[in-house]
CSV table of N, CA and C in Angstrom, one decimal:
chain,number,residue,atom,x,y,z
A,25,TRP,N,105.1,88.3,92.2
A,25,TRP,CA,103.8,88.2,91.7
A,25,TRP,C,103.7,87.1,90.7
A,26,ILE,N,102.5,86.5,90.6
A,26,ILE,CA,102.2,85.5,89.6
A,26,ILE,C,101.1,86.1,88.8
A,27,ALA,N,101.4,86.7,87.7
A,27,ALA,CA,100.4,87.6,87.0
A,27,ALA,C,100.4,87.4,85.5
A,28,ASP,N,99.2,87.5,85.0
A,28,ASP,CA,98.9,87.7,83.5
A,28,ASP,C,99.3,86.4,82.7
A,29,ASN,N,99.1,85.3,83.2
A,29,ASN,CA,99.4,84.0,82.5
A,29,ASN,C,98.2,83.5,81.9
A,30,PHE,N,98.3,82.7,80.8
A,30,PHE,CA,97.2,82.0,80.2
A,30,PHE,C,97.6,80.5,80.0
A,31,VAL,N,96.7,79.6,80.3
A,31,VAL,CA,97.0,78.2,80.0
A,31,VAL,C,95.7,77.6,79.3
A,32,ASN,N,95.9,76.6,78.5
A,32,ASN,CA,94.8,76.0,77.8
A,32,ASN,C,94.0,75.0,78.6
A,33,GLU,N,94.6,74.7,79.8
A,33,GLU,CA,93.9,73.7,80.7
A,33,GLU,C,93.6,74.3,82.1
A,34,ASP,N,94.0,73.6,83.1
A,34,ASP,CA,93.8,74.1,84.5
A,34,ASP,C,94.9,74.9,85.1
A,35,GLY,N,94.6,75.7,86.1
A,35,GLY,CA,95.7,76.4,86.8
A,35,GLY,C,96.3,77.5,86.0
A,36,GLY,N,95.6,78.6,85.8
A,36,GLY,CA,96.1,79.8,85.0
A,36,GLY,C,97.3,80.4,85.7
A,37,GLY,N,97.4,80.5,87.0
A,37,GLY,CA,98.5,81.1,87.7
A,37,GLY,C,99.4,80.1,88.4
A,38,VAL,N,98.8,79.2,89.1
A,38,VAL,CA,99.5,78.2,89.9
A,38,VAL,C,98.8,76.8,89.8
A,39,SER,N,99.6,75.8,89.6
A,39,SER,CA,99.1,74.4,89.5
A,39,SER,C,99.9,73.6,90.6
A,40,MET,N,99.2,73.2,91.6
A,40,MET,CA,99.8,72.4,92.7
A,40,MET,C,99.2,71.0,92.5
A,41,VAL,N,99.8,70.2,91.7
A,41,VAL,CA,99.2,68.9,91.4
A,41,VAL,C,99.4,67.8,92.5
A,42,ASN,N,100.6,67.9,93.1
A,42,ASN,CA,100.9,66.9,94.2
A,42,ASN,C,101.1,67.6,95.5
A,43,GLY,N,100.3,68.6,95.8
A,43,GLY,CA,100.5,69.4,97.0
A,43,GLY,C,101.5,70.5,96.9
A,44,GLY,N,102.0,70.9,98.0
A,44,GLY,CA,103.0,72.0,98.0
A,44,GLY,C,102.4,73.1,98.8
A,45,VAL,N,103.2,74.2,98.9
A,45,VAL,CA,102.8,75.4,99.7
A,45,VAL,C,102.8,76.7,98.8
A,46,LEU,N,101.8,77.4,98.8
A,46,LEU,CA,101.7,78.7,98.2
A,46,LEU,C,101.5,79.7,99.4
A,47,ALA,N,102.5,80.5,99.7
A,47,ALA,CA,102.4,81.4,100.8
A,47,ALA,C,102.9,82.8,100.4
A,48,ASN,N,102.2,83.8,101.1
A,48,ASN,CA,102.6,85.2,100.9
A,48,ASN,C,102.7,85.6,99.4
A,49,SER,N,101.8,85.1,98.6
A,49,SER,CA,101.9,85.3,97.2
A,49,SER,C,100.7,86.1,96.7
A,50,ILE,N,100.9,86.8,95.6
A,50,ILE,CA,99.9,87.6,94.9
A,50,ILE,C,99.7,87.0,93.6
A,51,VAL,N,98.5,86.5,93.3
A,51,VAL,CA,98.1,85.8,92.1
A,51,VAL,C,97.0,86.6,91.4
A,52,ILE,N,97.3,87.3,90.3
A,52,ILE,CA,96.4,88.2,89.7
A,52,ILE,C,96.4,88.1,88.2
A,53,GLY,N,95.2,88.3,87.6
A,53,GLY,CA,95.1,88.5,86.2
A,53,GLY,C,95.4,87.3,85.3
A,54,ASN,N,95.3,86.1,85.9
A,54,ASN,CA,95.6,84.9,85.2
A,54,ASN,C,94.3,84.3,84.6
A,55,HIS,N,94.5,83.5,83.5
A,55,HIS,CA,93.4,82.9,82.8
A,55,HIS,C,93.6,81.5,82.5
A,56,ALA,N,92.6,80.6,82.9
A,56,ALA,CA,92.7,79.2,82.5
A,56,ALA,C,91.5,78.9,81.6
A,57,ASP,N,91.8,78.3,80.5
A,57,ASP,CA,90.7,77.9,79.6
A,57,ASP,C,89.8,76.9,80.2
A,58,ASP,N,90.3,76.1,81.1
A,58,ASP,CA,89.4,75.1,81.8
A,58,ASP,C,89.1,75.7,83.2
A,59,GLY,N,89.8,75.3,84.2
A,59,GLY,CA,89.4,75.7,85.6
A,59,GLY,C,90.6,76.2,86.4
A,60,GLY,N,90.2,76.8,87.6
A,60,GLY,CA,91.3,77.3,88.4
A,60,GLY,C,92.0,78.4,87.8
A,61,GLY,N,91.3,79.5,87.5
A,61,GLY,CA,92.0,80.6,86.8
A,61,GLY,C,93.2,81.2,87.6
A,62,GLY,N,93.0,81.2,88.9
A,62,GLY,CA,94.2,81.6,89.7
A,62,GLY,C,95.0,80.5,90.2
A,63,VAL,N,94.4,79.5,90.8
A,63,VAL,CA,95.1,78.4,91.4
A,63,VAL,C,94.3,77.1,91.2
A,64,ILE,N,94.9,76.0,90.9
A,64,ILE,CA,94.3,74.7,91.0
A,64,ILE,C,95.2,73.9,91.9
A,65,ALA,N,94.7,73.2,92.9
A,65,ALA,CA,95.5,72.5,93.9
A,65,ALA,C,94.9,71.2,94.3
A,66,PHE,N,95.7,70.2,94.1
A,66,PHE,CA,95.3,68.8,94.6
A,66,PHE,C,96.2,68.5,95.8
A,67,GLY,N,95.7,68.9,97.0
A,67,GLY,CA,96.5,68.8,98.2
A,67,GLY,C,97.3,70.1,98.3
A,68,GLY,N,97.9,70.2,99.5
A,68,GLY,CA,98.8,71.4,99.8
A,68,GLY,C,98.1,72.4,100.6
A,69,ARG,N,98.8,73.6,100.7
A,69,ARG,CA,98.3,74.6,101.6
A,69,ARG,C,98.5,76.0,100.9
A,70,ILE,N,97.5,76.8,101.0
A,70,ILE,CA,97.6,78.2,100.5
A,70,ILE,C,97.4,79.1,101.8
A,71,ALA,N,98.4,79.9,102.1
A,71,ALA,CA,98.4,80.7,103.3
A,71,ALA,C,98.8,82.1,103.0
A,72,SER,N,98.0,83.0,103.6
A,72,SER,CA,98.3,84.5,103.5
A,72,SER,C,98.6,85.0,102.1
A,73,CYS,N,97.7,84.6,101.2
A,73,CYS,CA,97.9,85.0,99.8
A,73,CYS,C,96.7,86.0,99.4
A,74,THR,N,97.0,86.7,98.3
A,74,THR,CA,95.9,87.5,97.7
A,74,THR,C,95.7,87.0,96.3
A,75,ILE,N,94.6,86.5,96.0
A,75,ILE,CA,94.2,85.8,94.7
A,75,ILE,C,93.0,86.6,94.2
A,76,VAL,N,93.3,87.5,93.2
A,76,VAL,CA,92.2,88.4,92.7
A,76,VAL,C,92.3,88.5,91.2
A,77,SER,N,91.1,88.8,90.6
A,77,SER,CA,91.0,89.2,89.2
A,77,SER,C,91.5,88.2,88.3
A,78,ASN,N,91.3,86.9,88.6
A,78,ASN,CA,91.6,85.8,87.7
A,78,ASN,C,90.4,85.3,87.0
A,79,ARG,N,90.5,84.6,85.9
A,79,ARG,CA,89.3,84.1,85.3
A,79,ARG,C,89.5,82.7,84.6
A,80,ALA,N,88.4,82.1,84.5
A,80,ALA,CA,88.4,80.7,83.8
A,80,ALA,C,87.2,80.6,82.9
A,81,ASN,N,87.3,79.7,82.0
A,81,ASN,CA,86.2,79.4,81.1
A,81,ASN,C,85.4,78.2,81.4
A,82,GLY,N,86.1,77.2,82.1
A,82,GLY,CA,85.4,76.0,82.4
A,82,GLY,C,84.8,75.9,83.8
A,83,TYR,N,85.5,76.1,84.9
A,83,TYR,CA,85.0,76.1,86.2
A,83,TYR,C,86.0,76.9,87.2
A,84,VAL,N,85.4,77.6,88.1
A,84,VAL,CA,86.1,78.4,89.2
A,84,VAL,C,87.2,79.3,88.7
A,85,GLY,N,86.9,80.6,88.8
A,85,GLY,CA,87.8,81.6,88.4
A,85,GLY,C,89.0,81.8,89.4
A,86,GLY,N,88.8,81.6,90.7
A,86,GLY,CA,89.9,81.9,91.7
A,86,GLY,C,90.7,80.6,92.1
A,87,VAL,N,90.2,79.9,93.0
A,87,VAL,CA,90.9,78.7,93.5
A,87,VAL,C,90.0,77.5,93.4
A,88,ALA,N,90.4,76.5,92.7
A,88,ALA,CA,89.8,75.2,92.6
A,88,ALA,C,90.7,74.2,93.4
A,89,GLY,N,90.1,73.5,94.3
A,89,GLY,CA,91.0,72.6,95.1
A,89,GLY,C,90.3,71.4,95.7
A,90,TRP,N,91.1,70.3,95.9
A,90,TRP,CA,90.7,69.1,96.5
A,90,TRP,C,91.8,68.7,97.5
A,91,ALA,N,91.3,68.5,98.7
A,91,ALA,CA,92.3,68.1,99.8
A,91,ALA,C,93.3,69.3,100.0
A,92,VAL,N,92.8,70.5,99.9
A,92,VAL,CA,93.7,71.7,100.0
A,92,VAL,C,93.3,72.4,101.3
A,93,THR,N,94.2,73.1,101.9
A,93,THR,CA,94.0,73.9,103.0
A,93,THR,C,94.2,75.4,102.6
A,94,SER,N,93.2,76.2,102.8
A,94,SER,CA,93.3,77.7,102.5
A,94,SER,C,93.2,78.5,103.8
A,95,LEU,N,94.2,79.2,104.1
A,95,LEU,CA,94.2,80.0,105.4
A,95,LEU,C,94.6,81.4,105.2
A,96,ASN,N,93.9,82.3,105.9
A,96,ASN,CA,94.2,83.8,105.9
A,96,ASN,C,94.4,84.3,104.5
A,97,THR,N,93.6,83.9,103.5
A,97,THR,CA,93.8,84.3,102.1
A,97,THR,C,92.6,85.0,101.6
A,98,ILE,N,92.9,86.0,100.7
A,98,ILE,CA,91.8,86.7,100.0
A,98,ILE,C,91.7,86.1,98.7
A,99,VAL,N,90.4,85.7,98.4
A,99,VAL,CA,90.1,85.1,97.1
A,99,VAL,C,88.8,85.8,96.6
A,100,TYR,N,89.0,86.9,95.8
A,100,TYR,CA,87.9,87.8,95.5
A,100,TYR,C,88.1,88.3,94.1
A,101,PHE,N,87.0,88.8,93.5
A,101,PHE,CA,86.9,89.5,92.2
A,101,PHE,C,87.4,88.5,91.1
A,102,ASN,N,87.2,87.2,91.2
A,102,ASN,CA,87.6,86.3,90.2
A,102,ASN,C,86.3,85.9,89.4
A,103,THR,N,86.4,85.5,88.2
A,103,THR,CA,85.2,85.3,87.4
A,103,THR,C,85.3,84.0,86.6
A,104,LEU,N,84.1,83.4,86.3
A,104,LEU,CA,83.9,82.3,85.5
A,104,LEU,C,83.0,82.7,84.4
A,105,ARG,N,83.5,82.8,83.2
A,105,ARG,CA,82.6,83.3,82.0
A,105,ARG,C,81.8,84.5,82.4
A,106,GLY,N,82.5,85.5,83.1
A,106,GLY,CA,81.8,86.7,83.4
A,106,GLY,C,81.1,86.7,84.8
A,107,ASN,N,80.9,85.6,85.4
A,107,ASN,CA,80.2,85.5,86.7
A,107,ASN,C,81.2,85.4,87.8
A,108,HIS,N,80.9,85.9,88.9
A,108,HIS,CA,81.9,85.8,90.1
A,108,HIS,C,81.8,84.4,90.7
A,109,VAL,N,82.9,83.7,90.5
A,109,VAL,CA,83.0,82.4,91.1
A,109,VAL,C,84.5,82.3,91.6
A,110,ASN,N,84.6,82.5,92.9
A,110,ASN,CA,85.9,82.7,93.6
A,110,ASN,C,86.6,81.4,94.0
A,111,HIS,N,85.8,80.6,94.7
A,111,HIS,CA,86.5,79.5,95.4
A,111,HIS,C,85.6,78.3,95.4
A,112,ALA,N,86.2,77.1,95.0
A,112,ALA,CA,85.4,75.9,95.2
A,112,ALA,C,86.4,74.8,95.6
A,113,VAL,N,86.1,74.1,96.7
A,113,VAL,CA,87.0,73.1,97.2
A,113,VAL,C,86.2,71.8,97.4
A,114,GLY,N,86.9,70.7,97.2
A,114,GLY,CA,86.2,69.4,97.4
A,114,GLY,C,86.5,68.8,98.7
A,115,LEU,N,86.3,67.5,98.7
A,115,LEU,CA,86.5,66.7,100.0
A,115,LEU,C,87.8,66.9,100.6
A,116,ASP,N,87.8,66.8,101.9
A,116,ASP,CA,89.0,66.8,102.7
A,116,ASP,C,89.7,68.2,102.6
A,117,SER,N,89.0,69.2,102.3
A,117,SER,CA,89.6,70.6,102.2
A,117,SER,C,89.2,71.4,103.5
A,118,VAL,N,90.1,72.3,103.8
A,118,VAL,CA,89.8,73.2,104.9
A,118,VAL,C,90.0,74.6,104.4
A,119,VAL,N,89.0,75.5,104.7
A,119,VAL,CA,89.1,76.9,104.4
A,119,VAL,C,88.8,77.6,105.7
A,120,ASP,N,89.8,78.4,106.2
A,120,ASP,CA,89.8,79.1,107.5
A,120,ASP,C,90.3,80.5,107.4
A,121,HIS,N,89.5,81.4,107.9
A,121,HIS,CA,89.8,82.8,108.0
A,121,HIS,C,90.2,83.3,106.6
A,122,THR,N,89.3,83.2,105.6
A,122,THR,CA,89.5,83.6,104.3
A,122,THR,C,88.4,84.6,103.9
A,123,CYS,N,88.8,85.6,103.0
A,123,CYS,CA,87.9,86.6,102.5
A,123,CYS,C,87.5,86.1,101.1
A,124,THR,N,86.2,85.7,101.0
A,124,THR,CA,85.7,85.3,99.7
A,124,THR,C,84.2,85.3,99.7
A,125,THR,N,83.6,85.2,98.6
A,125,THR,CA,82.2,85.1,98.5
A,125,THR,C,81.8,84.1,97.4
A,126,PRO,N,80.8,83.3,97.7
A,126,PRO,CA,80.0,83.2,98.9
A,126,PRO,C,80.8,82.7,100.1
A,127,ALA,N,80.2,82.8,101.3
A,127,ALA,CA,80.9,82.3,102.5
A,127,ALA,C,81.3,80.8,102.3
A,128,LEU,N,82.5,80.5,102.7
A,128,LEU,CA,83.0,79.2,102.6
A,128,LEU,C,83.9,78.9,103.8
A,129,GLY,N,83.8,77.8,104.5
A,129,GLY,CA,84.7,77.4,105.6
A,129,GLY,C,84.4,78.1,106.9
A,130,THR,N,85.4,78.2,107.7
A,130,THR,CA,85.3,78.7,109.1
A,130,THR,C,85.8,80.2,109.1
A,131,ASP,N,85.0,81.0,109.8
A,131,ASP,CA,85.3,82.4,110.0
A,131,ASP,C,85.6,83.1,108.7
A,132,CYS,N,84.8,82.9,107.7
A,132,CYS,CA,85.0,83.6,106.4
A,132,CYS,C,84.4,85.0,106.4
A,133,ILE,N,85.1,85.9,105.7
A,133,ILE,CA,84.6,87.2,105.6
A,133,ILE,C,84.1,87.4,104.1
A,134,THR,N,82.9,87.9,104.0
A,134,THR,CA,82.3,88.0,102.6
A,134,THR,C,82.3,89.5,102.1
A,135,ASN,N,82.6,90.4,103.0
A,135,ASN,CA,82.7,91.8,102.5
A,135,ASN,C,83.9,91.9,101.6
A,136,PRO,N,83.8,92.7,100.6
A,136,PRO,CA,85.0,92.9,99.7
A,136,PRO,C,86.2,93.4,100.5
A,137,PRO,N,87.4,93.0,100.2
A,137,PRO,CA,88.5,93.6,100.8
A,137,PRO,C,88.7,95.0,100.3
A,138,THR,N,89.2,95.8,101.1
A,138,THR,CA,89.4,97.2,100.6
A,138,THR,C,90.9,97.4,100.4
A,139,PHE,N,91.3,97.5,99.1
A,139,PHE,CA,92.7,97.7,98.7
A,139,PHE,C,93.0,99.1,98.4
A,140,ALA,N,94.3,99.4,98.5
A,140,ALA,CA,94.7,100.8,98.2
A,140,ALA,C,94.3,101.3,96.8
A,141,ASP,N,94.4,100.4,95.8
A,141,ASP,CA,94.1,100.7,94.4
A,141,ASP,C,93.9,99.4,93.6
A,142,LEU,N,92.7,98.9,93.6
A,142,LEU,CA,92.4,97.6,92.9
A,142,LEU,C,92.7,97.7,91.4
A,143,GLY,N,92.3,98.8,90.7
A,143,GLY,CA,92.5,98.9,89.3
A,143,GLY,C,94.0,99.2,89.0
A,144,GLY,N,94.7,99.8,89.9
A,144,GLY,CA,96.2,100.0,89.7
A,144,GLY,C,97.0,98.9,90.3
A,145,ARG,N,96.4,97.8,90.7
A,145,ARG,CA,97.1,96.6,91.2
A,145,ARG,C,97.9,96.9,92.5
A,146,ASP,N,97.4,97.8,93.3
A,146,ASP,CA,98.0,98.0,94.7
A,146,ASP,C,97.1,97.3,95.7
A,147,TYR,N,97.5,96.1,96.1
A,147,TYR,CA,96.7,95.2,96.9
A,147,TYR,C,97.0,95.4,98.4
A,148,HIS,N,97.7,96.4,98.8
A,148,HIS,CA,97.9,96.7,100.2
A,148,HIS,C,96.5,97.0,100.8
A,149,LEU,N,96.3,96.5,102.0
A,149,LEU,CA,95.0,96.8,102.7
A,149,LEU,C,95.0,98.3,103.3
A,150,VAL,N,93.9,98.9,103.3
A,150,VAL,CA,93.7,100.2,103.9
A,150,VAL,C,93.0,100.1,105.2
A,151,PRO,N,93.3,101.1,106.1
A,151,PRO,CA,92.5,101.1,107.4
A,151,PRO,C,91.0,101.0,107.1
A,152,GLY,N,90.4,100.2,107.9
A,152,GLY,CA,89.0,100.0,107.8
A,152,GLY,C,88.6,98.8,106.9
A,153,SER,N,89.6,98.2,106.2
A,153,SER,CA,89.3,97.0,105.5
A,153,SER,C,88.9,95.8,106.4
A,154,SER,N,87.9,95.1,106.0
A,154,SER,CA,87.4,94.0,106.8
A,154,SER,C,88.5,92.9,107.0
A,155,CYS,N,89.6,92.9,106.2
A,155,CYS,CA,90.6,91.9,106.3
A,155,CYS,C,91.7,92.2,107.4
A,156,VAL,N,91.7,93.5,107.9
A,156,VAL,CA,92.7,93.9,108.9
A,156,VAL,C,92.4,93.2,110.2
A,157,ASP,N,93.4,92.6,110.8
A,157,ASP,CA,93.3,91.9,112.0
A,157,ASP,C,92.2,90.8,112.0
A,158,ALA,N,91.9,90.2,110.9
A,158,ALA,CA,90.9,89.2,110.8
A,158,ALA,C,91.4,87.8,110.6
A,159,GLY,N,92.7,87.7,110.5
A,159,GLY,CA,93.3,86.3,110.4
A,159,GLY,C,93.4,85.6,111.7
A,160,TRP,N,93.9,84.4,111.7
A,160,TRP,CA,94.1,83.7,112.9
A,160,TRP,C,95.4,82.9,112.8
A,161,ASP,N,96.2,83.0,113.8
A,161,ASP,CA,97.5,82.4,113.8
A,161,ASP,C,98.3,82.9,112.6
A,162,THR,N,99.5,82.5,112.4
A,162,THR,CA,100.2,82.9,111.2
A,162,THR,C,100.5,81.7,110.3
A,163,TYR,N,100.2,80.5,110.8
A,163,TYR,CA,100.4,79.3,110.1
A,163,TYR,C,101.8,79.2,109.5
A,164,GLY,N,102.8,79.8,110.3
A,164,GLY,CA,104.2,79.7,109.9
A,164,GLY,C,104.6,80.9,109.0
A,165,VAL,N,103.7,81.8,108.6
A,165,VAL,CA,104.0,82.9,107.8
A,165,VAL,C,104.2,84.1,108.7
A,166,THR,N,105.5,84.5,108.9
A,166,THR,CA,105.8,85.5,109.9
A,166,THR,C,106.1,86.9,109.3
A,167,THR,N,106.2,87.0,108.0
A,167,THR,CA,106.4,88.3,107.4
A,167,THR,C,105.4,88.3,106.2
A,168,ASP,N,105.1,89.6,105.8
A,168,ASP,CA,104.2,89.7,104.6
A,168,ASP,C,105.0,89.8,103.3
A,169,TYR,N,104.3,90.1,102.2
A,169,TYR,CA,104.9,90.2,100.9
A,169,TYR,C,106.0,91.2,100.9
A,170,ASP,N,105.8,92.3,101.6
A,170,ASP,CA,106.9,93.4,101.7
A,170,ASP,C,108.0,93.1,102.7
A,171,GLY,N,107.9,92.0,103.4
A,171,GLY,CA,108.9,91.7,104.4
A,171,GLY,C,108.6,92.2,105.8
A,172,GLN,N,107.4,92.8,106.0
A,172,GLN,CA,107.0,93.4,107.3
A,172,GLN,C,106.6,92.2,108.2
A,173,SER,N,107.0,92.3,109.4
A,173,SER,CA,106.7,91.2,110.4
A,173,SER,C,105.2,91.2,110.6
A,174,ARG,N,104.7,90.0,110.8
A,174,ARG,CA,103.3,89.8,111.2
A,174,ARG,C,103.2,88.9,112.3
A,175,PRO,N,102.2,89.0,113.1
A,175,PRO,CA,101.1,90.0,113.1
A,175,PRO,C,101.4,91.3,113.7
A,176,LYS,N,100.6,92.3,113.3
A,176,LYS,CA,100.7,93.7,113.9
A,176,LYS,C,99.3,94.1,114.3
A,177,ILE,N,99.3,95.1,115.2
A,177,ILE,CA,98.0,95.6,115.6
A,177,ILE,C,97.6,96.6,114.5
A,178,GLY,N,96.5,96.4,113.8
A,178,GLY,CA,96.1,97.2,112.7
A,178,GLY,C,94.9,98.1,113.0
A,179,LYS,N,94.0,97.6,113.9
A,179,LYS,CA,92.8,98.3,114.2
A,179,LYS,C,93.0,99.2,115.5
A,180,PRO,N,92.6,100.4,115.4
A,180,PRO,CA,92.6,101.2,116.7
A,180,PRO,C,91.9,100.6,117.8
A,181,GLY,N,92.5,100.5,119.0
A,181,GLY,CA,91.8,99.9,120.1
A,181,GLY,C,92.1,98.5,120.3
A,182,SER,N,92.8,97.8,119.3
A,182,SER,CA,93.1,96.4,119.5
A,182,SER,C,94.2,96.3,120.5
A,183,ILE,N,94.1,95.2,121.3
A,183,ILE,CA,95.0,95.0,122.4
A,183,ILE,C,96.1,93.9,121.9
A,184,LEU,N,95.6,92.9,121.3
A,184,LEU,CA,96.5,91.8,120.9
A,184,LEU,C,96.7,91.8,119.3
A,185,PRO,N,97.9,91.7,118.9
A,185,PRO,CA,98.1,91.6,117.4
A,185,PRO,C,97.5,90.4,116.8
A,186,ARG,N,96.8,90.5,115.7
A,186,ARG,CA,96.3,89.4,114.9
A,186,ARG,C,96.7,89.6,113.4
A,187,PRO,N,97.1,88.6,112.7
A,187,PRO,CA,97.5,88.8,111.3
A,187,PRO,C,96.3,89.3,110.5
A,188,ASP,N,96.7,90.0,109.4
A,188,ASP,CA,95.7,90.4,108.4
A,188,ASP,C,95.5,89.2,107.4
A,189,ILE,N,94.3,89.2,106.8
A,189,ILE,CA,94.1,88.3,105.7
A,189,ILE,C,94.7,88.8,104.5
A,190,GLY,N,95.4,88.0,103.7
A,190,GLY,CA,96.0,88.4,102.5
A,190,GLY,C,97.5,88.5,102.5
A,191,ALA,N,98.1,88.9,101.4
A,191,ALA,CA,99.6,88.9,101.3
A,191,ALA,C,100.2,90.1,102.1
A,192,TYR,N,99.5,91.1,102.3
A,192,TYR,CA,100.0,92.3,102.9
A,192,TYR,C,99.5,92.5,104.3
A,193,GLU,N,100.3,92.9,105.2
A,193,GLU,CA,99.9,93.3,106.6
A,193,GLU,C,99.8,94.8,106.6
A,194,LEU,N,98.7,95.3,107.1
A,194,LEU,CA,98.6,96.8,107.2
A,194,LEU,C,99.6,97.3,108.2
A,195,VAL,N,100.4,98.3,107.7
A,195,VAL,CA,101.4,99.0,108.5
A,195,VAL,C,100.9,100.4,108.7
A,196,LEU,N,100.6,100.7,110.0
A,196,LEU,CA,100.1,102.0,110.3
A,196,LEU,C,101.4,102.9,110.4
A,197,ARG,N,101.4,104.0,109.7
A,197,ARG,CA,102.5,105.0,109.8
A,197,ARG,C,102.2,106.0,110.8
A,198,ARG,N,103.3,106.4,111.5
A,198,ARG,CA,103.2,107.5,112.5
A,198,ARG,C,103.2,108.8,111.7
A,199,PRO,N,102.4,109.8,112.1
A,199,PRO,CA,102.5,111.0,111.4
A,199,PRO,C,103.8,111.7,111.6
A,200,VAL,N,104.2,112.4,110.5
A,200,VAL,CA,105.5,113.2,110.6
A,200,VAL,C,105.1,114.6,111.0
A,201,ASN,N,105.8,115.1,112.1
A,201,ASN,CA,105.6,116.4,112.5
A,201,ASN,C,106.6,117.3,111.9
A,202,ASP,N,106.2,118.4,111.4
A,202,ASP,CA,107.1,119.5,110.9
A,202,ASP,C,107.3,120.5,112.0
A,203,PHE,N,108.5,120.6,112.5
A,203,PHE,CA,108.7,121.6,113.6
A,203,PHE,C,109.7,122.6,113.1
């Protein structure tokens, strides 16, 4: 986890100045006095991450990026001076299969992700979350934050496995029978 950091400038949790890859990461509760409360990225790729509850005073509470690619990532519940400002990307950026609001990029989901316990910092997806089976390809991320393989079939009735959006893949447990 990248959590509870404070910086006087940009990039409260992560600063990717010359690109890089942020994958399968949970970025929460960070604060930037300027911008990019969760992440600031100049180039690079953000894949299968959960970036929530970060804040900034200058601009963009969640992810601020230029020439950055954001894929299968949740960017939600981030604030800028108390207002929800999750994601802002500039020229040459790609946002694909991301859960954020307002809608941004290709195949964006704007419904809030449903976590096991947002206040308790349990960001596992629960059945029925709009992020389950909503990703596309794995972009090279073949396990989730817990080490579970991805993709898995998470929605009842699904035929083909699709990755979930965010750092965790929903793992359906088989019921235990007491005999």
